[in-house]
mmCIF file of C-alpha atoms in Angstrom:
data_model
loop_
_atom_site.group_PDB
_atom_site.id
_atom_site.type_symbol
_atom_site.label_atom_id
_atom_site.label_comp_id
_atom_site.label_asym_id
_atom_site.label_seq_id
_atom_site.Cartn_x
_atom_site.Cartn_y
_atom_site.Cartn_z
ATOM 1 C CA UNK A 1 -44.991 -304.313 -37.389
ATOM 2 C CA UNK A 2 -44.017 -307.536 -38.028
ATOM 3 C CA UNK A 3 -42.882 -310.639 -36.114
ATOM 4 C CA UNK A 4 -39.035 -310.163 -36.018
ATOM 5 C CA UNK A 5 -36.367 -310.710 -33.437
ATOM 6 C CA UNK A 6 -36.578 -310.975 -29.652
ATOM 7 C CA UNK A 7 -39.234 -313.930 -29.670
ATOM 8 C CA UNK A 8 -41.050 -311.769 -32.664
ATOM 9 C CA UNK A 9 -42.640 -309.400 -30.170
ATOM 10 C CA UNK A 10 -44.290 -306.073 -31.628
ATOM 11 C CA UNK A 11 -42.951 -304.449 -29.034
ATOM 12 C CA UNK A 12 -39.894 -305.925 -29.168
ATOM 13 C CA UNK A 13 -36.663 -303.534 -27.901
ATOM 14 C CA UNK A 14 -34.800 -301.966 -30.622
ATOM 15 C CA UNK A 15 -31.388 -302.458 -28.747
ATOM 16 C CA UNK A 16 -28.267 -300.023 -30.115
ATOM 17 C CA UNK A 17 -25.160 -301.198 -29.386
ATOM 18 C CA UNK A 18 -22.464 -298.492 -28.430
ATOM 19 C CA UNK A 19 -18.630 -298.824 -29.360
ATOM 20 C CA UNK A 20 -17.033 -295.752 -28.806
ATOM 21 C CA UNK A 21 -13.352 -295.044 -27.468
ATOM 22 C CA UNK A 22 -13.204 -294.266 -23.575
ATOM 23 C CA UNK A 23 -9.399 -293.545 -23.898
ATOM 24 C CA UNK A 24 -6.894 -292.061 -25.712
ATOM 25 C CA UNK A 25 -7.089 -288.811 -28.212
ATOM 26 C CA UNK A 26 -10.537 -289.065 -29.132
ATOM 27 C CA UNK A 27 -12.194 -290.375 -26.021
ATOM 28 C CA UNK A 28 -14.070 -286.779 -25.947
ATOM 29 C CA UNK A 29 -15.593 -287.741 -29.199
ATOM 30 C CA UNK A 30 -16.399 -290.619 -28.130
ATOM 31 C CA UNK A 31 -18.546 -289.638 -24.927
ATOM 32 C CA UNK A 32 -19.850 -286.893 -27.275
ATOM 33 C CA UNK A 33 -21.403 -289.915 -29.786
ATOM 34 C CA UNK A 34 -22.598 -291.656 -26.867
ATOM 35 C CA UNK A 35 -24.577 -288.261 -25.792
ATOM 36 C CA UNK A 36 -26.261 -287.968 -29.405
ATOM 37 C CA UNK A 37 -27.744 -291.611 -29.375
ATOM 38 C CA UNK A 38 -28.920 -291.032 -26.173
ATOM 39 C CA UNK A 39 -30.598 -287.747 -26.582
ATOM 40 C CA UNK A 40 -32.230 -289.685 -30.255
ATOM 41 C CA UNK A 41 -33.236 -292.859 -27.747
ATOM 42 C CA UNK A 42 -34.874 -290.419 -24.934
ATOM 43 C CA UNK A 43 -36.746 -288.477 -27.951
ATOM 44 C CA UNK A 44 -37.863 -291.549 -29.495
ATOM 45 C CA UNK A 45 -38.967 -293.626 -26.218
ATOM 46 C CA UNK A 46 -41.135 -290.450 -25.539
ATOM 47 C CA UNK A 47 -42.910 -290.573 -28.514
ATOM 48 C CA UNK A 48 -43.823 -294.045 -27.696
ATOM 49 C CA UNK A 49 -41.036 -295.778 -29.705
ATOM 50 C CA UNK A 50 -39.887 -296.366 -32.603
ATOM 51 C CA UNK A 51 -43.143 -298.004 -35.052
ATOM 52 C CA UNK A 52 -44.117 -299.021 -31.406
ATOM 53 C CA UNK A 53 -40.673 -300.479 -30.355
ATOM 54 C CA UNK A 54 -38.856 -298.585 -27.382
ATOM 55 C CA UNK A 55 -35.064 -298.158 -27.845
ATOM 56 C CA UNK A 56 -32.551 -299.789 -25.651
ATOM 57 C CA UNK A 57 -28.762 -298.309 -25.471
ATOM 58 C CA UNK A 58 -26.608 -300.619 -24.659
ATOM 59 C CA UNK A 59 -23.315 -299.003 -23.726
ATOM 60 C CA UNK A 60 -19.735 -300.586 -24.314
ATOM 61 C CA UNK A 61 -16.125 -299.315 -24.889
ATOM 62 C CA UNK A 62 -13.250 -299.950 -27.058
ATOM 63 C CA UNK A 63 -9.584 -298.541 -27.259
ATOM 64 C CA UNK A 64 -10.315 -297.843 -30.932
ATOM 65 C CA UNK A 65 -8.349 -300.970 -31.564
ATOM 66 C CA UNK A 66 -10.028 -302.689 -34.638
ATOM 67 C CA UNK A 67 -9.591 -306.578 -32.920
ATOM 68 C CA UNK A 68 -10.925 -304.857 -29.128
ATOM 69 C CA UNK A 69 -13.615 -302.863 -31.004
ATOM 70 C CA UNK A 70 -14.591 -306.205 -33.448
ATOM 71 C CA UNK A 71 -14.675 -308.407 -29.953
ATOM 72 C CA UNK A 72 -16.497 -305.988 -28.185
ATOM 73 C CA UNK A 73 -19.325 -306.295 -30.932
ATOM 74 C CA UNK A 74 -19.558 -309.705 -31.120
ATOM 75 C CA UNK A 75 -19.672 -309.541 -27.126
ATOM 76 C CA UNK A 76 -22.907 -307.162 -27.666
ATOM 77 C CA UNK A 77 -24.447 -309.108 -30.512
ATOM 78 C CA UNK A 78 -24.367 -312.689 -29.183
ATOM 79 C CA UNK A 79 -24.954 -311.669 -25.369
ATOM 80 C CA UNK A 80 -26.526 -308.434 -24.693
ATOM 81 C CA UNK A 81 -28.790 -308.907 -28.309
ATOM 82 C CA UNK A 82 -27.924 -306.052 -29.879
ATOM 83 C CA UNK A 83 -28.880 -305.944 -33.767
ATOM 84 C CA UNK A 84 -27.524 -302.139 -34.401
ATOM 85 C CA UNK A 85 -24.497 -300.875 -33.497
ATOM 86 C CA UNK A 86 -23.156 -297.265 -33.620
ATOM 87 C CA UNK A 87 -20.308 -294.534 -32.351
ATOM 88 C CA UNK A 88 -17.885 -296.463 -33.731
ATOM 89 C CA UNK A 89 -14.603 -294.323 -34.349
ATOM 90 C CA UNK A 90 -12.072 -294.871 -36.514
ATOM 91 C CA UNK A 91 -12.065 -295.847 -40.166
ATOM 92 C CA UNK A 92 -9.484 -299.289 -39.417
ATOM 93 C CA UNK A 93 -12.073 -300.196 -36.785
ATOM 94 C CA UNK A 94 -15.160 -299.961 -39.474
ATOM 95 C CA UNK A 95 -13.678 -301.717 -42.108
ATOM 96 C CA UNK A 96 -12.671 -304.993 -39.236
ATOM 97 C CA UNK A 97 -16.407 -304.931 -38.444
ATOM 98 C CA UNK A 98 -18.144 -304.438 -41.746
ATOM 99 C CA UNK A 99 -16.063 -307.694 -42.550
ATOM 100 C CA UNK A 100 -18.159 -309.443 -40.329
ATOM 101 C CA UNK A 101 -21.547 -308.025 -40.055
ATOM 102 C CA UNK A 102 -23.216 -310.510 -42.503
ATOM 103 C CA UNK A 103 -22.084 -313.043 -39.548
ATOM 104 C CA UNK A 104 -22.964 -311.069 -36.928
ATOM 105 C CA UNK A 105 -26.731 -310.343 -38.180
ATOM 106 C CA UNK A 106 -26.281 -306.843 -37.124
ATOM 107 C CA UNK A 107 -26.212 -303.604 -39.104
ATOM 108 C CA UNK A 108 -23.510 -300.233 -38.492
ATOM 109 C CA UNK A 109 -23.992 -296.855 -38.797
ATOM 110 C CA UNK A 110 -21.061 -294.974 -39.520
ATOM 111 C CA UNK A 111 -20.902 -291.556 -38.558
ATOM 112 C CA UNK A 112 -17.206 -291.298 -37.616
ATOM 113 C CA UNK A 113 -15.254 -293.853 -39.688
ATOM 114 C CA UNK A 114 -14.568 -291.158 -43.313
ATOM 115 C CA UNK A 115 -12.057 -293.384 -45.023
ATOM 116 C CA UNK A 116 -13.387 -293.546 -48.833
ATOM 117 C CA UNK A 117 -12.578 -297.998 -48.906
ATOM 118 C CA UNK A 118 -15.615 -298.073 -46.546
ATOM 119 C CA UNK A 119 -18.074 -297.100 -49.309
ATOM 120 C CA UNK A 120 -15.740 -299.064 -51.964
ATOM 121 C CA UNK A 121 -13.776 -302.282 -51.208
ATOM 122 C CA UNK A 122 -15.175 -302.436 -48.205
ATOM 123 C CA UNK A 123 -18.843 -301.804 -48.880
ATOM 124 C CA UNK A 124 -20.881 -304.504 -47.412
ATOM 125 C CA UNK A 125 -24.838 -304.375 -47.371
ATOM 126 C CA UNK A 126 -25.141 -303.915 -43.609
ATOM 127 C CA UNK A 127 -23.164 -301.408 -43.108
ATOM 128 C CA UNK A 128 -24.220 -297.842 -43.915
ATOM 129 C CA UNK A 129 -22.069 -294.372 -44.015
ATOM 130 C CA UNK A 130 -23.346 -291.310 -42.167
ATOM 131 C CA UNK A 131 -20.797 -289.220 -42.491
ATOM 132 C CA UNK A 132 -19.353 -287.396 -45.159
ATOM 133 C CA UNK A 133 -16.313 -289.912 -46.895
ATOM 134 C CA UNK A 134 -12.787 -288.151 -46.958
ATOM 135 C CA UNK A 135 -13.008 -287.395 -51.092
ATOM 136 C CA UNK A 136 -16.705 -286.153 -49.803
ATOM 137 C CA UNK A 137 -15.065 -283.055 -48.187
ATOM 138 C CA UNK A 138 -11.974 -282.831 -50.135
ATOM 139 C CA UNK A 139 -14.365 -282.123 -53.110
ATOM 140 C CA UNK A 140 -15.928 -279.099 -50.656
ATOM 141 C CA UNK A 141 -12.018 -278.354 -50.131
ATOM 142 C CA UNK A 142 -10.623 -278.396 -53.419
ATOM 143 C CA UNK A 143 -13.816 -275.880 -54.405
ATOM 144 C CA UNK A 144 -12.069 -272.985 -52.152
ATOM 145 C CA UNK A 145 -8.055 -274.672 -52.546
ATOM 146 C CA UNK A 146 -7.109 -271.920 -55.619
ATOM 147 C CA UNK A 147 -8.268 -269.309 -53.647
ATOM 148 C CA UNK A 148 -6.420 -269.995 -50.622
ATOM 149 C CA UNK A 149 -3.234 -268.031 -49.892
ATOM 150 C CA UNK A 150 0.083 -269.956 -50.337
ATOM 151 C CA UNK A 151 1.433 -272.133 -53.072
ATOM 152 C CA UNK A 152 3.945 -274.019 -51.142
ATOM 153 C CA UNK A 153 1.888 -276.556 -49.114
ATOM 154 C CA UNK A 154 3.101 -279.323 -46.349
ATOM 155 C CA UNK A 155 0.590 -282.146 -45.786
ATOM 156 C CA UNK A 156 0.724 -283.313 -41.878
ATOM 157 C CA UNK A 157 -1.659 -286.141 -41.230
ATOM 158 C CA UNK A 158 -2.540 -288.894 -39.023
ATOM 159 C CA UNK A 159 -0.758 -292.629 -39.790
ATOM 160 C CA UNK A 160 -3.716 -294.641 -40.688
ATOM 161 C CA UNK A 161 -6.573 -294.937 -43.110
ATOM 162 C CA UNK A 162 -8.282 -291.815 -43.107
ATOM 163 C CA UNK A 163 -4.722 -289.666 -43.070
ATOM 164 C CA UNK A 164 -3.370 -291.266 -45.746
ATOM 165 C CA UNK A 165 -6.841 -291.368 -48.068
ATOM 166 C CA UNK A 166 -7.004 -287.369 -46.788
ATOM 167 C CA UNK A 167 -3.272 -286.781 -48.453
ATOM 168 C CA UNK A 168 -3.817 -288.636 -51.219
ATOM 169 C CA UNK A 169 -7.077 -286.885 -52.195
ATOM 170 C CA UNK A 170 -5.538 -283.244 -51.189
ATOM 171 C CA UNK A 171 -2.129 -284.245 -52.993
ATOM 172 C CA UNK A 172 -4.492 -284.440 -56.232
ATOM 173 C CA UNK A 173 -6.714 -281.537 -55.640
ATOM 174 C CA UNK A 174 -3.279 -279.069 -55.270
ATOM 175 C CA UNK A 175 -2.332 -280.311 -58.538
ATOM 176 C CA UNK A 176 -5.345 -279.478 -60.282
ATOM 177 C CA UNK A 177 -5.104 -275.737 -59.152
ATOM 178 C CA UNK A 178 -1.352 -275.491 -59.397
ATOM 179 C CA UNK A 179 -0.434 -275.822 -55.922
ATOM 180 C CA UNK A 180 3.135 -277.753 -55.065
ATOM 181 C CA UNK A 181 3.413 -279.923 -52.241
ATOM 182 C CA UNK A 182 6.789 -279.580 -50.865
ATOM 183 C CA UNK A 183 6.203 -282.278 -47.882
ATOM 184 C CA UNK A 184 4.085 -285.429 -47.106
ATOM 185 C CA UNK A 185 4.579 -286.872 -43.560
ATOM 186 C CA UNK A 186 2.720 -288.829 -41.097
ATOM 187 C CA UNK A 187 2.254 -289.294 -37.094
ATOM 188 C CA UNK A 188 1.120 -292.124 -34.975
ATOM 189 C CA UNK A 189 -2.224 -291.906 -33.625
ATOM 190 C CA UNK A 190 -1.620 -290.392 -29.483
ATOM 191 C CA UNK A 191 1.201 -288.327 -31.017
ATOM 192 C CA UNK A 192 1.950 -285.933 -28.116
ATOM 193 C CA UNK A 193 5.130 -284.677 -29.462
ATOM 194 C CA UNK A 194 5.332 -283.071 -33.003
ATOM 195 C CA UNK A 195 8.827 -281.396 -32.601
ATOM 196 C CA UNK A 196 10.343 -283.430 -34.824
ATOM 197 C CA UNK A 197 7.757 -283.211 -37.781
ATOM 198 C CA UNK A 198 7.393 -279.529 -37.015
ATOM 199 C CA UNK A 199 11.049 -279.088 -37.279
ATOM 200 C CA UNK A 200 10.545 -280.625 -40.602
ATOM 201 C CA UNK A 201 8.370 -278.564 -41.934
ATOM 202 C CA UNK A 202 9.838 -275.527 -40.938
ATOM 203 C CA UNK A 203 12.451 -276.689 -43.414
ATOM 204 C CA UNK A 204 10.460 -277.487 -46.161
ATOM 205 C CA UNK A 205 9.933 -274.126 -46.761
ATOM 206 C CA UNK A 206 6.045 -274.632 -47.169
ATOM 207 C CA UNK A 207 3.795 -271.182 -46.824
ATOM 208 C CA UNK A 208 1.001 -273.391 -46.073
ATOM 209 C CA UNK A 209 -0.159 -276.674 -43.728
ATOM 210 C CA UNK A 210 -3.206 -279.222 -44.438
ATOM 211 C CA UNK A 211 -3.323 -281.094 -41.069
ATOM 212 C CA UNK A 212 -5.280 -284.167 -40.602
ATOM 213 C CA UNK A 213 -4.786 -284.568 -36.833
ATOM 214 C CA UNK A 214 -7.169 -285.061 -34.543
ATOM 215 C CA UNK A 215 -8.642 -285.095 -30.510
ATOM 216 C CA UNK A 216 -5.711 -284.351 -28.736
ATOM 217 C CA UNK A 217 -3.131 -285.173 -31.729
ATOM 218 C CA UNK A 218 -4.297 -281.768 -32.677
ATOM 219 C CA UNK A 219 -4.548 -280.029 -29.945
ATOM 220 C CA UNK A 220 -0.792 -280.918 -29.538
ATOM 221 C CA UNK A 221 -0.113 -280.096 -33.128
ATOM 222 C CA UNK A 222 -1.546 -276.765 -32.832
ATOM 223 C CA UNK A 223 -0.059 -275.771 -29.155
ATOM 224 C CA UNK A 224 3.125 -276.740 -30.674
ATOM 225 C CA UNK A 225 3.023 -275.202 -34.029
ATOM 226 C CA UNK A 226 2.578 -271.800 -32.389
ATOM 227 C CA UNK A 227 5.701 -272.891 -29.787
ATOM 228 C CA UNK A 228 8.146 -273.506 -32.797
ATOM 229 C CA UNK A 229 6.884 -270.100 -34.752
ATOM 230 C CA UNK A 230 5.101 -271.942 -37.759
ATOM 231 C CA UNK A 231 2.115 -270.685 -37.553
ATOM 232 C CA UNK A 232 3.219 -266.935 -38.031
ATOM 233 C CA UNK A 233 5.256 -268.333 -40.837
ATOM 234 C CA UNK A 234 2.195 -269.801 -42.987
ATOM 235 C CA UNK A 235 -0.207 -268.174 -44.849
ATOM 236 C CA UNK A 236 -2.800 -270.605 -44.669
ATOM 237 C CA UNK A 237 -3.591 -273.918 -41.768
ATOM 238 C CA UNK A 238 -6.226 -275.488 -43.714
ATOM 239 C CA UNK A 239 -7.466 -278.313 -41.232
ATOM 240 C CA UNK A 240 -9.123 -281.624 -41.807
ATOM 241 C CA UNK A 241 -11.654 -282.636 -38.775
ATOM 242 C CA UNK A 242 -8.803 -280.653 -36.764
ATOM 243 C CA UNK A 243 -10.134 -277.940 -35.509
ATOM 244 C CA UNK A 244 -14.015 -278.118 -33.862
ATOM 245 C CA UNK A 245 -16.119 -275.983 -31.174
ATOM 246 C CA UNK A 246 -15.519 -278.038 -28.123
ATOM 247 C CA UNK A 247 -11.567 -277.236 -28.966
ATOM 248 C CA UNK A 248 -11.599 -273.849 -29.027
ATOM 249 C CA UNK A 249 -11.507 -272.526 -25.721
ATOM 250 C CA UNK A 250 -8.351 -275.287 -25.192
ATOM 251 C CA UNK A 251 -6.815 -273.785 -28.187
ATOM 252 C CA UNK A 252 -7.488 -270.189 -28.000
ATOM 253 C CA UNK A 253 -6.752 -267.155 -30.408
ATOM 254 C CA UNK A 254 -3.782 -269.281 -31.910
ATOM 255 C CA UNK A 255 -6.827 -270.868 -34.379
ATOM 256 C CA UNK A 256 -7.923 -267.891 -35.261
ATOM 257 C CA UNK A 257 -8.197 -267.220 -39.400
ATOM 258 C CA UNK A 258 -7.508 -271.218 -39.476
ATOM 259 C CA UNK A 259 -9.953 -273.217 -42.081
ATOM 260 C CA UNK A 260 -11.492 -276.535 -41.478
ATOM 261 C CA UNK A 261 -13.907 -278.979 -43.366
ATOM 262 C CA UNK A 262 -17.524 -278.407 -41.746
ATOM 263 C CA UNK A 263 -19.776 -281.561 -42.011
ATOM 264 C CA UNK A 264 -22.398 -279.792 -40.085
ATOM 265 C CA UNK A 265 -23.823 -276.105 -39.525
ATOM 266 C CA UNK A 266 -25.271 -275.882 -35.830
ATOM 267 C CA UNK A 267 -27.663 -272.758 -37.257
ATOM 268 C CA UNK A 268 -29.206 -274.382 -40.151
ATOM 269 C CA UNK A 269 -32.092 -273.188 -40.507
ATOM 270 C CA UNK A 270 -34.727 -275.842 -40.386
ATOM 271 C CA UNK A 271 -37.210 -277.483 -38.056
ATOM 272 C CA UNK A 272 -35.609 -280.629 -37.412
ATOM 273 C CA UNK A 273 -32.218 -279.139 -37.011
ATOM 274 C CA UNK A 274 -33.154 -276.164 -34.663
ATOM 275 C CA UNK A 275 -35.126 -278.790 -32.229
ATOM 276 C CA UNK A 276 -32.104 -280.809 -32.163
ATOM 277 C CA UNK A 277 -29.765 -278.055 -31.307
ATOM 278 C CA UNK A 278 -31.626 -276.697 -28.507
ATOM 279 C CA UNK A 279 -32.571 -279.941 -27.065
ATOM 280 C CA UNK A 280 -28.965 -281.085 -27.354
ATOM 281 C CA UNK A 281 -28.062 -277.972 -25.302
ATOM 282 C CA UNK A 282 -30.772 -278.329 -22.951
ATOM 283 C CA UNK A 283 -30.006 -281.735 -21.996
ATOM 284 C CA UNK A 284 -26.262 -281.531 -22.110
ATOM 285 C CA UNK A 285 -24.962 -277.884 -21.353
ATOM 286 C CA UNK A 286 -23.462 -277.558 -24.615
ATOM 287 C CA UNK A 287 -24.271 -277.130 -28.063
ATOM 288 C CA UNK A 288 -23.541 -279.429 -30.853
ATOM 289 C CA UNK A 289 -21.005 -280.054 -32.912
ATOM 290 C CA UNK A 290 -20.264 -282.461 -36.034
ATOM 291 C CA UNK A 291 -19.646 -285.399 -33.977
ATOM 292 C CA UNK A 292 -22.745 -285.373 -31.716
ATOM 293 C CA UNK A 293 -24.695 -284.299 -34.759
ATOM 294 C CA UNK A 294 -23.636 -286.631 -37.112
ATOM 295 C CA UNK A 295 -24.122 -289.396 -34.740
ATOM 296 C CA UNK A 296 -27.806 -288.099 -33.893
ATOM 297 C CA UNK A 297 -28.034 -288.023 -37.526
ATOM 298 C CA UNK A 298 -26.925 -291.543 -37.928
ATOM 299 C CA UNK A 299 -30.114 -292.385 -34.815
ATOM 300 C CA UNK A 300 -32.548 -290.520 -37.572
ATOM 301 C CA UNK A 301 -31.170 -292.782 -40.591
ATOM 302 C CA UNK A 302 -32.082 -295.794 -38.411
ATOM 303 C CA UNK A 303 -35.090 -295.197 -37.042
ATOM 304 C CA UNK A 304 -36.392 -293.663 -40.372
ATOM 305 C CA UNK A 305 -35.245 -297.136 -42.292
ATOM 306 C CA UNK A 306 -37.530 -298.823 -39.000
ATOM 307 C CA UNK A 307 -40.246 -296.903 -39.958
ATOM 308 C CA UNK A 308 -40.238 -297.608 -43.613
ATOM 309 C CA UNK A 309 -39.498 -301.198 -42.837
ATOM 310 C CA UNK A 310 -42.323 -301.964 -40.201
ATOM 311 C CA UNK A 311 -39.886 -304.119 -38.841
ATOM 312 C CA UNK A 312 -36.750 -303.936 -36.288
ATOM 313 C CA UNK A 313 -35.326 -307.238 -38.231
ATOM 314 C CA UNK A 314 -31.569 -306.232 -39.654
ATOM 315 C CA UNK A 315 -32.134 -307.637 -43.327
ATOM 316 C CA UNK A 316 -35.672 -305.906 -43.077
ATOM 317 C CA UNK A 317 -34.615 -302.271 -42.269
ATOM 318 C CA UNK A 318 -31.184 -302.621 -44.696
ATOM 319 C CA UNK A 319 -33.414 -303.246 -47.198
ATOM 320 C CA UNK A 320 -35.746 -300.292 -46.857
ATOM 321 C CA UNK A 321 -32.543 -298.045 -46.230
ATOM 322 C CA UNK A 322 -31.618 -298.433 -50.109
ATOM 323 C CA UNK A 323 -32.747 -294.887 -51.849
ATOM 324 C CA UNK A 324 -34.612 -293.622 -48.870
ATOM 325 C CA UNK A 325 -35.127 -289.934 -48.141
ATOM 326 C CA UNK A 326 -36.032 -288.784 -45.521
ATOM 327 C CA UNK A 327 -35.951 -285.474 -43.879
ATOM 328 C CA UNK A 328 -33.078 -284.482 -41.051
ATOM 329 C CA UNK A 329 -31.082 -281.946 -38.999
ATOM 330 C CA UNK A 330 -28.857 -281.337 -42.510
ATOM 331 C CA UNK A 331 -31.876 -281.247 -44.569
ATOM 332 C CA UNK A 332 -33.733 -283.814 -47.271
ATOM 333 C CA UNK A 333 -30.850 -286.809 -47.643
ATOM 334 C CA UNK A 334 -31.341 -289.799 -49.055
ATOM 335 C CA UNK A 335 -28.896 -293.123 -48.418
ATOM 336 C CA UNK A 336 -27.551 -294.499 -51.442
ATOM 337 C CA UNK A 337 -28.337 -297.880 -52.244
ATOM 338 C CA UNK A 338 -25.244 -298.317 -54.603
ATOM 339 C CA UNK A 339 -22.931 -298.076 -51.589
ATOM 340 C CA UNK A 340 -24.628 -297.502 -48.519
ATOM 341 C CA UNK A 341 -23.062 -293.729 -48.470
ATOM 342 C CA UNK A 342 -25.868 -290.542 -47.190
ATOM 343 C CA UNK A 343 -25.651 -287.566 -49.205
ATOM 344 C CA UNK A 344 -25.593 -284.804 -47.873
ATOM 345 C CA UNK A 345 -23.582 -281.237 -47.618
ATOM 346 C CA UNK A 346 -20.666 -280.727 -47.391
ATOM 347 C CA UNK A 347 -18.486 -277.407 -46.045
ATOM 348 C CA UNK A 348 -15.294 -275.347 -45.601
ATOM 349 C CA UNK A 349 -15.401 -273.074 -42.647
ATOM 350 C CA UNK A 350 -12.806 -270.572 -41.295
ATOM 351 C CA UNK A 351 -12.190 -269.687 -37.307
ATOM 352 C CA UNK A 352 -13.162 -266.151 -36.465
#
């Protein structure tokens, strides 16, 4: 390897900062990152490293506030020495940081943040996108849309980036396969009461939802659907990162014959994928699900562009990152150098 950062030490600490939110509707997610890059350090530090660097978590906390989250960066960059940073949650919160990387000397990996500007407008060289972007999975979506029972269709989706990318994308793909949308409306993120846009929906007449709500947001969405006698009025919820595993048990039979996207199939069959799902479960209790995975996934991108770099230095590994494939728990995927974005598959799934 070669002389980089940290006094230009071979064995130098490749040191992962961790921004996740610890409150608030997607706090589970965020422990649930946290867990994946943890699992990918212990792996890697067993092996001997990383090209002969250990890896060093270093774990902080936001309130998925993009000025909290950007502070709490610059906190972990210029004190603690972090040059990576990951489980970074919402799309608002990526595209604050990606604005300052370059100053910051530090790269991102996205596996959370799916608004499309990130890979766009908002593209910068040192930051790189893990998970699938929203138009990513609306293409999956829009596949399956014309076969999907009802032609009246309400869109109910979170009130920031991602939500309103989501509606725009779906409002498109209904067109295309003659599908009218009767109702566009959108909540506050920590929405705990959805009477009111429930109510409204109800009187739309719409025969079917597409719901981009989220954590708890959707757990309340759903709980109170049932309550107010939509769902036995629509023929189809079609759900956008709404409804996962961990969720289920909270949310019971009422899911049942809902559809979601699915960024990642827990019984893929290959190698990589099937030692990741049964450490996962070994170490944690649980299985995985797309949000652990993806952000294990995003510990693989890095540590693969180490390895082709020979070198933990930022500009060094962003650099050999551009075109690189590689092999992971979703299969071959190579990063994009265009815009930084993996490729990689993309599903619909249905609750049974």
């Amino acid at each position: 390897t070669s002389g980089d950062a940290d006094g230009g030490a071979a064995d130098a600490p490749i040191k992962i900062a961790l921004i996740p939110p610890t409150s608030g509707a997607l706090a589970q997610f965020g422990a649930d990152a946290v867990k994946a890059w943890k699992l990918a350090a212990k792996e890697a530090n067993e092996k001997g490293g990383v090209a002969g660097h250990p890896v060093e978590i270093i774990e902080k906390a936001t309130d998925a506030d993009p000025a909290t989250t950007l502070r709490v960066a610059r906190e972990a960059v210029t004190q603690d020495g972090a040059r990576f940073i990951g489980a970074v949650m919402t799309s608002p919160e990526h595209a604050a940081l990606n604005a300052q990387l370059a100053s910051l000397g530090a790269l991102s990996f996205n596996a959370l943040g799916k608004d499309d500007a990130l890979v766009a407008e908002q593209c910068v060289p040192y930051s790189f996108a893990i998970v699938q972007r929203s138009m990513m999975d609306i293409n999956a979506l829009a596949e399956a849309l014309g076969e999907l029972p009802g032609d009246r269709w309400a869109i109910q989706a979170v009130d920031y980036a991602t939500g309103h990318s989501a509606a725009e994308k779906f409002r498109a793909a209904a067109a295309a396969v003659g599908k009218e949308i009767v109702l566009e409306q959108f909540a506050p993120l920590n929405t705990s009461d959805f009477g009111s846009y429930i109510t409204k929906i109800l009187e739309s007449g719409a025969d079917a939802v597409f719901a981009v709500e989220y954590g708890a947001d959707g757990v309340a969405f759903v709980k109170q659907a049932e309550q107010f006698g939509l769902t036995d009025r629509l023929q189809t919820v079609l759900g956008f990162n709404m409804v996962s595993e961990p969720l289920f048990e909270t949310l019971g039979d009422t899911i049942v014959g809902f559809y979601n996207n699915v960024g990642y199939d827990i019984d893929a069959d290959n190698p990589l994928n099937t030692a990741f799902v049964e450490s996962y479960t070994k170490e944690y209790g649980t299985p995985p699900y797309y949000v652990p995975a993806d952000n294990y996934l995003a510990a693989q991108t890095l540590f693969a562009g180490i390895e082709a770099a020979g070198s933990i230095e930022p500009s060094a590994v962003a650099e050999a990152l551009n075109d690189l494939a590689f092999d992971s728990i979703v299969g071959r995927v190579t990063m994009r150098g265009a815009d930084h974005q993996l490729l990689r598959p993309s599903y619909l799934g249905r609750v049974v």
